[in-house]
């Protein structure tokens, strides 16, 4: 049941673990979510942009993520002290790093076999 619920919302999740390669996990092909659930419930620091949004869906899917976590969007809003600036990941990266993120695959349907 968890698998069916999560796949209606998420298709991929990216994980970066110290001293390991960055992983992009295809949730449509993942056979069991128990290892992902264990990671999300561990004491490992979880860092993401607009985590409140993702946390809601992960919680609804039964994965119950736990702290500690660091939300880069919230940090940007605090850092800019309420100045009305866009706070999307693309806007924050452009503002702070001067890099334009390629978001062309953002709306891709990764559920289809290639």
Short mmCIF file of C-alpha atoms in Angstrom, two decimals:
data_model
loop_
_atom_site.label_atom_id
_atom_site.label_comp_id
_atom_site.label_asym_id
_atom_site.label_seq_id
_atom_site.Cartn_x
_atom_site.Cartn_y
_atom_site.Cartn_z
CA UNK A 1 0.00 0.00 0.00
CA UNK A 2 2.85 2.42 0.79
CA UNK A 3 4.33 1.80 -2.68
CA UNK A 4 1.06 2.61 -4.47
CA UNK A 5 0.58 5.79 -2.47
CA UNK A 6 4.07 7.14 -2.93
CA UNK A 7 4.17 6.44 -6.65
CA UNK A 8 1.16 8.66 -7.23
CA UNK A 9 3.26 11.61 -6.06
CA UNK A 10 6.96 10.87 -6.46
CA UNK A 11 8.75 9.16 -9.29
CA UNK A 12 12.39 9.78 -8.36
CA UNK A 13 14.32 10.80 -5.28
CA UNK A 14 17.92 11.99 -5.17
CA UNK A 15 20.18 10.98 -2.30
CA UNK A 16 23.65 12.31 -1.49
CA UNK A 17 25.54 10.42 1.19
CA UNK A 18 29.07 11.40 2.32
CA UNK A 19 31.83 9.41 0.61
CA UNK A 20 29.31 7.76 -1.73
CA UNK A 21 28.18 8.58 -5.26
CA UNK A 22 25.00 10.65 -5.58
CA UNK A 23 22.06 8.31 -6.14
CA UNK A 24 18.96 8.97 -8.20
CA UNK A 25 16.46 6.31 -7.16
CA UNK A 26 13.64 5.32 -9.50
CA UNK A 27 10.74 4.68 -7.12
CA UNK A 28 8.78 2.92 -9.87
CA UNK A 29 11.46 0.22 -10.01
CA UNK A 30 12.30 0.06 -6.30
CA UNK A 31 11.09 -3.27 -4.94
CA UNK A 32 10.79 -2.24 -1.31
CA UNK A 33 10.76 1.07 0.47
CA UNK A 34 12.00 -0.18 3.86
CA UNK A 35 15.62 0.98 3.33
CA UNK A 36 14.42 4.41 2.19
CA UNK A 37 12.10 4.61 5.20
CA UNK A 38 14.98 3.68 7.54
CA UNK A 39 17.16 6.40 6.03
CA UNK A 40 14.41 9.03 6.32
CA UNK A 41 13.81 8.07 9.97
CA UNK A 42 17.50 7.99 10.92
CA UNK A 43 19.57 10.68 12.63
CA UNK A 44 21.25 11.54 9.30
CA UNK A 45 20.85 15.22 8.37
CA UNK A 46 18.38 15.53 5.49
CA UNK A 47 18.91 18.63 3.32
CA UNK A 48 16.50 19.80 0.66
CA UNK A 49 14.76 22.74 -0.92
CA UNK A 50 11.14 23.33 0.17
CA UNK A 51 11.21 20.23 2.36
CA UNK A 52 7.84 21.01 3.92
CA UNK A 53 6.23 20.13 0.59
CA UNK A 54 8.13 16.84 0.21
CA UNK A 55 7.70 15.96 3.91
CA UNK A 56 3.91 16.10 3.56
CA UNK A 57 3.87 13.61 0.69
CA UNK A 58 6.45 11.32 2.28
CA UNK A 59 4.43 11.29 5.50
CA UNK A 60 1.19 10.54 3.63
CA UNK A 61 3.02 7.66 1.92
CA UNK A 62 3.85 6.18 5.33
CA UNK A 63 7.59 6.93 5.20
CA UNK A 64 7.45 9.22 8.27
CA UNK A 65 10.66 11.28 7.79
CA UNK A 66 12.24 12.51 11.02
CA UNK A 67 14.60 15.32 11.98
CA UNK A 68 17.29 16.51 11.68
CA UNK A 69 16.68 18.35 8.45
CA UNK A 70 17.72 21.62 6.82
CA UNK A 71 15.44 23.41 4.35
CA UNK A 72 17.43 25.60 1.95
CA UNK A 73 14.33 27.51 0.86
CA UNK A 74 13.47 28.44 4.44
CA UNK A 75 17.11 29.38 5.10
CA UNK A 76 17.09 31.64 2.01
CA UNK A 77 13.91 33.36 3.21
CA UNK A 78 15.45 33.97 6.65
CA UNK A 79 18.73 35.15 5.09
CA UNK A 80 16.93 37.66 2.85
CA UNK A 81 14.96 38.93 5.87
CA UNK A 82 11.60 39.05 4.15
CA UNK A 83 12.75 40.86 1.00
CA UNK A 84 10.25 39.75 -1.66
CA UNK A 85 12.49 37.56 -3.82
CA UNK A 86 11.59 34.38 -5.66
CA UNK A 87 12.66 31.40 -3.59
CA UNK A 88 12.37 28.50 -6.02
CA UNK A 89 15.45 26.29 -6.24
CA UNK A 90 16.18 27.69 -9.69
CA UNK A 91 15.90 31.31 -8.46
CA UNK A 92 18.02 30.71 -5.33
CA UNK A 93 20.79 28.95 -7.25
CA UNK A 94 20.83 31.76 -9.83
CA UNK A 95 20.91 34.45 -7.11
CA UNK A 96 23.57 32.86 -4.90
CA UNK A 97 25.72 30.95 -7.38
CA UNK A 98 25.03 32.65 -10.70
CA UNK A 99 24.13 29.29 -12.25
CA UNK A 100 21.01 28.68 -14.34
CA UNK A 101 19.53 25.26 -13.57
CA UNK A 102 18.28 23.24 -16.51
CA UNK A 103 14.74 22.28 -15.53
CA UNK A 104 13.67 20.74 -18.85
CA UNK A 105 13.23 17.26 -17.32
CA UNK A 106 11.21 18.53 -14.36
CA UNK A 107 7.86 17.64 -15.94
CA UNK A 108 9.04 14.37 -17.51
CA UNK A 109 6.99 11.22 -17.02
CA UNK A 110 9.57 8.82 -15.60
CA UNK A 111 6.92 6.12 -15.15
CA UNK A 112 7.19 5.21 -18.83
CA UNK A 113 9.77 2.59 -19.83
CA UNK A 114 12.43 4.07 -22.07
#
